[in-house]
Amino acid sequence: MRTTRRRSLPAGWPLSVAFLGYPLWWALGVGEFVFLLAAVPLAVSLLKRTGWRRLLAPRGFGWWLLFLAVVVASAAVLTTYAPGAVPEPGSPLTFGYRVLWYAAVTVALLYIGNTEEKTVSDLRISRLLGYMFVVTTIGGLLGVVAPHLEFRSPLEMLLPHSVSSKEFMHVIVHPASAEVQNVLGYVEPRPKAPFTYVNSWGANLSFFLPFFLYSWCRKNSGWRRYVAPLVLATAAVPVVYSLNRGLWIALAVGVAYAIFQLARAGRTWVVGAAVSAVLVVALLVVVSPLGELINERLQHPHSNNRRSALAVATVDSMMRGSPLLGFGNTRDVQGNFFSIAGSGTPDCPACAVPPLGTQGHLWLLLFSQGLIGTLLFLAFLLIRGRYAYRSRDPMAVIALALLIFFGIEMFVYDVLGPPVFTLMLALGLAWRAERRAGIGQGKILENTAIPLQVHRGTTVPANGDAAMPSNTGTSTRTKPRRLTGVRG
């Protein structure tokens, strides 16, 4: 009697579905939700494979767990009125949405770090994220050539009008190729497809770029290596038309970082070639119409005053009202920085002020989770950055690049979403590379933020399995260690 073997889905399939199908998810209006949905089967698969007892976490993860605890605790201050804000409680809808994102990015980190490279390889993840750079480039080009393209998504049609018409939900479920704004003194399209905001487009592009360079420009990348220069040249057009100065700064720092890493690796001839290529590209941009557009943007820093005023108001409100835990969520500003009327007008559209705690992830952290939550969040990233700097593995180099980009863009971009999801994948890959290199081999406390009870004379390998006592030659395995606490 013949038995049929049930074919199982490949490991990491939710990531493939989320990234490879992203253009479709964007058109359906579920682009921002697909990563939240993908985190569910990733978490189930992870726990089935490892269980709670064998689940590993990177060094410094205790700080992240404490941050998540602060996020949950900040729900208690949602009803607290913030000084300088409209006297209304924070929205539980957007609070819950952000909590789900923090949970999803945590799952992404732990899933990659607890999955062996031969199961879900570095190259496979890099190619998925490199593909997303191509998608982001095409979406940006679409915003330049068809800036007025927008349509109602199927999800928008299904939702009640009272829900889909809210500004927060509308930008998520209503696909559009660009935002047409008067930034330079005349109407100019700023590409954002396939994401919700222009700044989100810029943040995602910068976070996907290192993975694109690694997976498309390497020697054994096949046809991708020949297409990569064309993709990079094409990306320059929407990068300039986006008028995103934060993106421009991040890319300039990224070039300097790449040259530093090449010099650090002793590849001096590559450094010379890279510097020459950068100078040639810069010259071509300057003599092209793109150079004039960059110059005009630098001469129209009209958003600087509003951004700085909003940041000052955000910090002032937090310090006066709830410095430790923040207010759980953003709040609408009472009035604006130009008049007491509040909001924008046909004569002064720029008078509309974004909510307190927006226009930069740092301000969101401060206003929503206070000084405690902000310090815990940044402590985790700094610890992971220190370990990434110590490693020469390509995944660690990429993770450090993304941390640098995040450090620049957190002052100007709201990045909680696909950018932070990508950052956590990068940190997971870097952490996994550390374990492959034997950092902390035989000492679980070096590899996890959740210390396990280790008896004297017993070693625990980095894969989380219990091992033989180190002072005997017996083959008896010890029982799995139990959780005893949290360590940062």
Tab-separated table of C-alpha atoms in Angstrom, residues 16-232:
chain	number	residue	atom	x	y	z
A	16	SER	CA	8.385	35.146	1.361
A	17	VAL	CA	4.637	35.684	1.068
A	18	ALA	CA	4.816	39.100	2.736
A	19	PHE	CA	7.735	40.470	0.719
A	20	LEU	CA	7.317	38.806	-2.685
A	21	GLY	CA	3.611	39.612	-2.757
A	22	TYR	CA	3.970	43.127	-1.376
A	23	PRO	CA	2.936	44.978	-4.584
A	24	LEU	CA	-0.296	42.967	-4.555
A	25	TRP	CA	-0.875	43.533	-0.838
A	26	TRP	CA	-0.379	47.278	-1.360
A	27	ALA	CA	-2.952	47.323	-4.165
A	28	LEU	CA	-5.403	45.363	-1.986
A	29	GLY	CA	-4.974	47.886	0.827
A	30	VAL	CA	-3.360	45.438	3.270
A	31	GLY	CA	0.299	46.321	2.721
A	32	GLU	CA	0.776	47.704	6.241
A	33	PHE	CA	-1.035	44.744	7.815
A	34	VAL	CA	0.675	41.878	5.992
A	35	PHE	CA	3.736	41.906	8.267
A	36	LEU	CA	1.517	41.801	11.344
A	37	LEU	CA	-0.267	38.800	9.861
A	38	ALA	CA	3.012	37.111	8.867
A	39	ALA	CA	4.255	37.351	12.446
A	40	VAL	CA	1.534	34.959	13.624
A	41	PRO	CA	2.660	31.816	11.703
A	42	LEU	CA	6.289	32.782	12.362
A	43	ALA	CA	5.620	32.788	16.116
A	44	VAL	CA	3.699	29.500	15.946
A	45	SER	CA	6.475	27.839	13.944
A	46	LEU	CA	9.128	29.159	16.311
A	47	LEU	CA	7.422	27.912	19.456
A	48	LYS	CA	6.641	24.520	17.918
A	49	ARG	CA	10.279	24.095	17.001
A	50	THR	CA	11.956	25.388	20.149
A	51	GLY	CA	9.376	25.729	22.886
A	52	TRP	CA	9.749	28.314	25.625
A	53	ARG	CA	12.588	26.502	27.394
A	54	ARG	CA	14.920	26.371	24.396
A	55	LEU	CA	14.075	29.780	22.993
A	56	LEU	CA	17.227	31.886	22.685
A	57	ALA	CA	17.463	35.659	22.706
A	58	PRO	CA	20.356	37.991	21.897
A	59	ARG	CA	22.490	39.774	24.410
A	60	GLY	CA	20.650	42.881	25.607
A	61	PHE	CA	17.210	41.424	24.979
A	62	GLY	CA	16.282	42.071	28.596
A	63	TRP	CA	16.264	45.796	27.832
A	64	TRP	CA	13.858	45.151	24.965
A	65	LEU	CA	11.555	43.069	27.185
A	66	LEU	CA	11.493	45.894	29.722
A	67	PHE	CA	10.673	48.328	26.920
A	68	LEU	CA	7.734	46.152	25.836
A	69	ALA	CA	6.552	46.108	29.443
A	70	VAL	CA	6.630	49.917	29.488
A	71	VAL	CA	4.655	50.012	26.226
A	72	VAL	CA	1.940	47.836	27.750
A	73	ALA	CA	1.990	49.802	31.020
A	74	SER	CA	1.609	53.083	29.136
A	75	ALA	CA	-1.954	52.038	28.275
A	76	ALA	CA	-2.823	53.198	31.787
A	77	VAL	CA	-2.018	56.818	30.845
A	78	LEU	CA	-4.008	56.929	27.616
A	79	THR	CA	-6.724	58.884	29.380
A	80	THR	CA	-4.251	61.390	30.838
A	81	TYR	CA	-4.494	64.831	29.267
A	82	ALA	CA	-1.227	66.161	27.827
A	83	PRO	CA	-0.274	69.826	28.312
A	84	GLY	CA	-0.562	71.758	25.054
A	85	ALA	CA	-2.732	69.080	23.428
A	86	VAL	CA	-6.435	68.896	22.713
A	87	PRO	CA	-8.045	67.747	26.004
A	88	GLU	CA	-8.991	64.317	24.720
A	89	PRO	CA	-7.721	60.828	25.623
A	90	GLY	CA	-5.315	58.999	23.336
A	91	SER	CA	-6.752	56.762	20.632
A	92	PRO	CA	-6.852	53.108	21.721
A	93	LEU	CA	-6.973	52.125	18.031
A	94	THR	CA	-3.575	53.591	17.148
A	95	PHE	CA	-2.153	52.466	20.492
A	96	GLY	CA	-3.173	48.867	19.784
A	97	TYR	CA	-1.823	49.156	16.249
A	98	ARG	CA	1.612	50.199	17.524
A	99	VAL	CA	1.606	47.455	20.168
A	100	LEU	CA	1.010	44.902	17.414
A	101	TRP	CA	3.940	46.298	15.453
A	102	TYR	CA	6.253	46.022	18.454
A	103	ALA	CA	5.114	42.417	18.932
A	104	ALA	CA	5.627	41.617	15.236
A	105	VAL	CA	9.174	42.985	15.083
A	106	THR	CA	10.034	41.032	18.237
A	107	VAL	CA	8.862	37.830	16.565
A	108	ALA	CA	10.934	38.668	13.460
A	109	LEU	CA	14.090	39.046	15.570
A	110	LEU	CA	13.594	35.839	17.542
A	111	TYR	CA	12.524	33.782	14.538
A	112	ILE	CA	15.619	34.590	12.497
A	113	GLY	CA	17.964	34.228	15.455
A	114	ASN	CA	16.564	30.822	16.435
A	115	THR	CA	16.516	29.433	12.889
A	116	GLU	CA	19.627	27.801	11.489
A	117	GLU	CA	21.285	29.383	8.471
A	118	LYS	CA	20.893	26.193	6.436
A	119	THR	CA	17.132	26.355	7.010
A	120	VAL	CA	16.558	30.021	6.203
A	121	SER	CA	19.799	31.304	4.729
A	122	ASP	CA	21.269	34.785	4.954
A	123	LEU	CA	21.245	35.007	1.174
A	124	ARG	CA	17.565	34.092	0.960
A	125	ILE	CA	16.555	36.851	3.391
A	126	SER	CA	18.922	39.292	1.692
A	127	ARG	CA	17.401	38.566	-1.698
A	128	LEU	CA	13.888	39.098	-0.344
A	129	LEU	CA	14.884	42.483	1.042
A	130	GLY	CA	16.929	43.295	-2.061
A	131	TYR	CA	13.832	42.552	-4.122
A	132	MET	CA	11.967	45.048	-1.936
A	133	PHE	CA	14.531	47.697	-2.900
A	134	VAL	CA	13.605	47.064	-6.537
A	135	VAL	CA	9.890	47.270	-5.694
A	136	THR	CA	10.451	50.514	-3.782
A	137	THR	CA	12.414	51.958	-6.709
A	138	ILE	CA	9.663	51.058	-9.191
A	139	GLY	CA	7.037	52.506	-6.861
A	140	GLY	CA	9.043	55.706	-6.550
A	141	LEU	CA	9.405	55.973	-10.315
A	142	LEU	CA	5.647	55.459	-10.623
A	143	GLY	CA	5.140	58.401	-8.269
A	144	VAL	CA	7.301	60.575	-10.516
A	145	VAL	CA	5.700	59.699	-13.860
A	146	ALA	CA	2.098	59.223	-12.606
A	147	PRO	CA	1.851	61.371	-9.458
A	148	HIS	CA	-1.955	61.548	-9.485
A	149	LEU	CA	-2.506	57.782	-9.520
A	150	GLU	CA	-4.707	56.688	-6.615
A	151	PHE	CA	-7.615	54.307	-6.204
A	152	ARG	CA	-9.899	52.707	-3.682
A	153	SER	CA	-8.559	49.375	-2.545
A	154	PRO	CA	-10.781	46.342	-1.963
A	155	LEU	CA	-10.191	46.659	1.788
A	156	GLU	CA	-11.253	50.299	1.690
A	157	MET	CA	-14.468	49.284	-0.068
A	158	LEU	CA	-15.204	46.650	2.574
A	159	LEU	CA	-14.604	48.888	5.571
A	160	PRO	CA	-17.384	51.133	6.872
A	161	HIS	CA	-16.978	54.723	5.729
A	162	SER	CA	-16.749	55.852	9.341
A	163	VAL	CA	-13.560	53.777	9.662
A	164	SER	CA	-11.929	54.197	6.247
A	165	SER	CA	-12.470	57.964	6.280
A	166	LYS	CA	-10.326	58.466	9.388
A	167	GLU	CA	-7.005	59.978	8.352
A	168	PHE	CA	-4.974	57.297	10.136
A	169	MET	CA	-6.800	54.470	8.362
A	170	HIS	CA	-7.317	56.250	5.047
A	171	VAL	CA	-3.617	56.573	4.215
A	172	ILE	CA	-3.136	52.871	4.966
A	173	VAL	CA	-5.984	51.425	2.894
A	174	HIS	CA	-6.047	53.996	0.064
A	175	PRO	CA	-3.138	53.331	-2.347
A	176	ALA	CA	-1.589	56.389	-3.980
A	177	SER	CA	1.602	56.811	-5.981
A	178	ALA	CA	2.686	60.203	-4.625
A	179	GLU	CA	1.914	63.206	-2.488
A	180	VAL	CA	1.632	66.377	-4.563
A	181	GLN	CA	2.934	69.187	-2.369
A	182	ASN	CA	4.039	72.790	-2.651
A	183	VAL	CA	7.500	72.491	-1.147
A	184	LEU	CA	9.613	74.468	-3.615
A	185	GLY	CA	7.173	77.303	-4.191
A	186	TYR	CA	5.360	75.338	-6.871
A	187	VAL	CA	3.481	72.039	-7.016
A	188	GLU	CA	5.825	69.065	-7.116
A	189	PRO	CA	5.076	65.309	-6.773
A	190	ARG	CA	6.866	63.423	-4.017
A	191	PRO	CA	6.761	59.642	-4.566
A	192	LYS	CA	5.548	57.339	-1.805
A	193	ALA	CA	4.349	54.104	-3.496
A	194	PRO	CA	4.109	51.388	-2.329
A	195	PHE	CA	4.023	52.840	1.188
A	196	THR	CA	1.822	55.258	3.089
A	197	TYR	CA	3.937	58.393	3.324
A	198	VAL	CA	6.804	60.054	1.471
A	199	ASN	CA	9.045	59.730	4.515
A	200	SER	CA	8.118	56.048	4.853
A	201	TRP	CA	9.210	55.539	1.257
A	202	GLY	CA	12.579	57.122	2.011
A	203	ALA	CA	13.151	55.132	5.185
A	204	ASN	CA	12.281	51.838	3.504
A	205	LEU	CA	14.508	52.549	0.515
A	206	SER	CA	17.522	53.220	2.730
A	207	PHE	CA	16.899	50.123	4.866
A	208	PHE	CA	16.543	47.831	1.839
A	209	LEU	CA	19.605	49.247	0.033
A	210	PRO	CA	22.365	47.352	1.939
A	211	PHE	CA	20.601	44.042	1.312
A	212	PHE	CA	20.265	44.899	-2.379
A	213	LEU	CA	23.984	45.656	-2.656
A	214	TYR	CA	24.885	42.415	-0.869
A	215	SER	CA	22.552	40.099	-2.783
A	216	TRP	CA	22.619	41.715	-6.239
A	217	CYS	CA	26.210	42.980	-6.595
A	218	ARG	CA	28.209	39.975	-5.376
A	219	LYS	CA	30.254	37.850	-7.759
A	220	ASN	CA	27.946	34.824	-7.725
A	221	SER	CA	24.686	36.777	-8.047
A	222	GLY	CA	24.275	35.833	-11.717
A	223	TRP	CA	22.052	38.065	-13.851
A	224	ARG	CA	21.320	40.308	-10.873
A	225	ARG	CA	24.873	41.626	-10.948
A	226	TYR	CA	24.375	43.042	-14.442
A	227	VAL	CA	20.976	44.552	-13.700
A	228	ALA	CA	22.011	46.122	-10.386
A	229	PRO	CA	23.728	49.244	-11.878
A	230	LEU	CA	20.587	50.021	-13.890
A	231	VAL	CA	18.399	49.667	-10.780
A	232	LEU	CA	20.686	51.958	-8.770
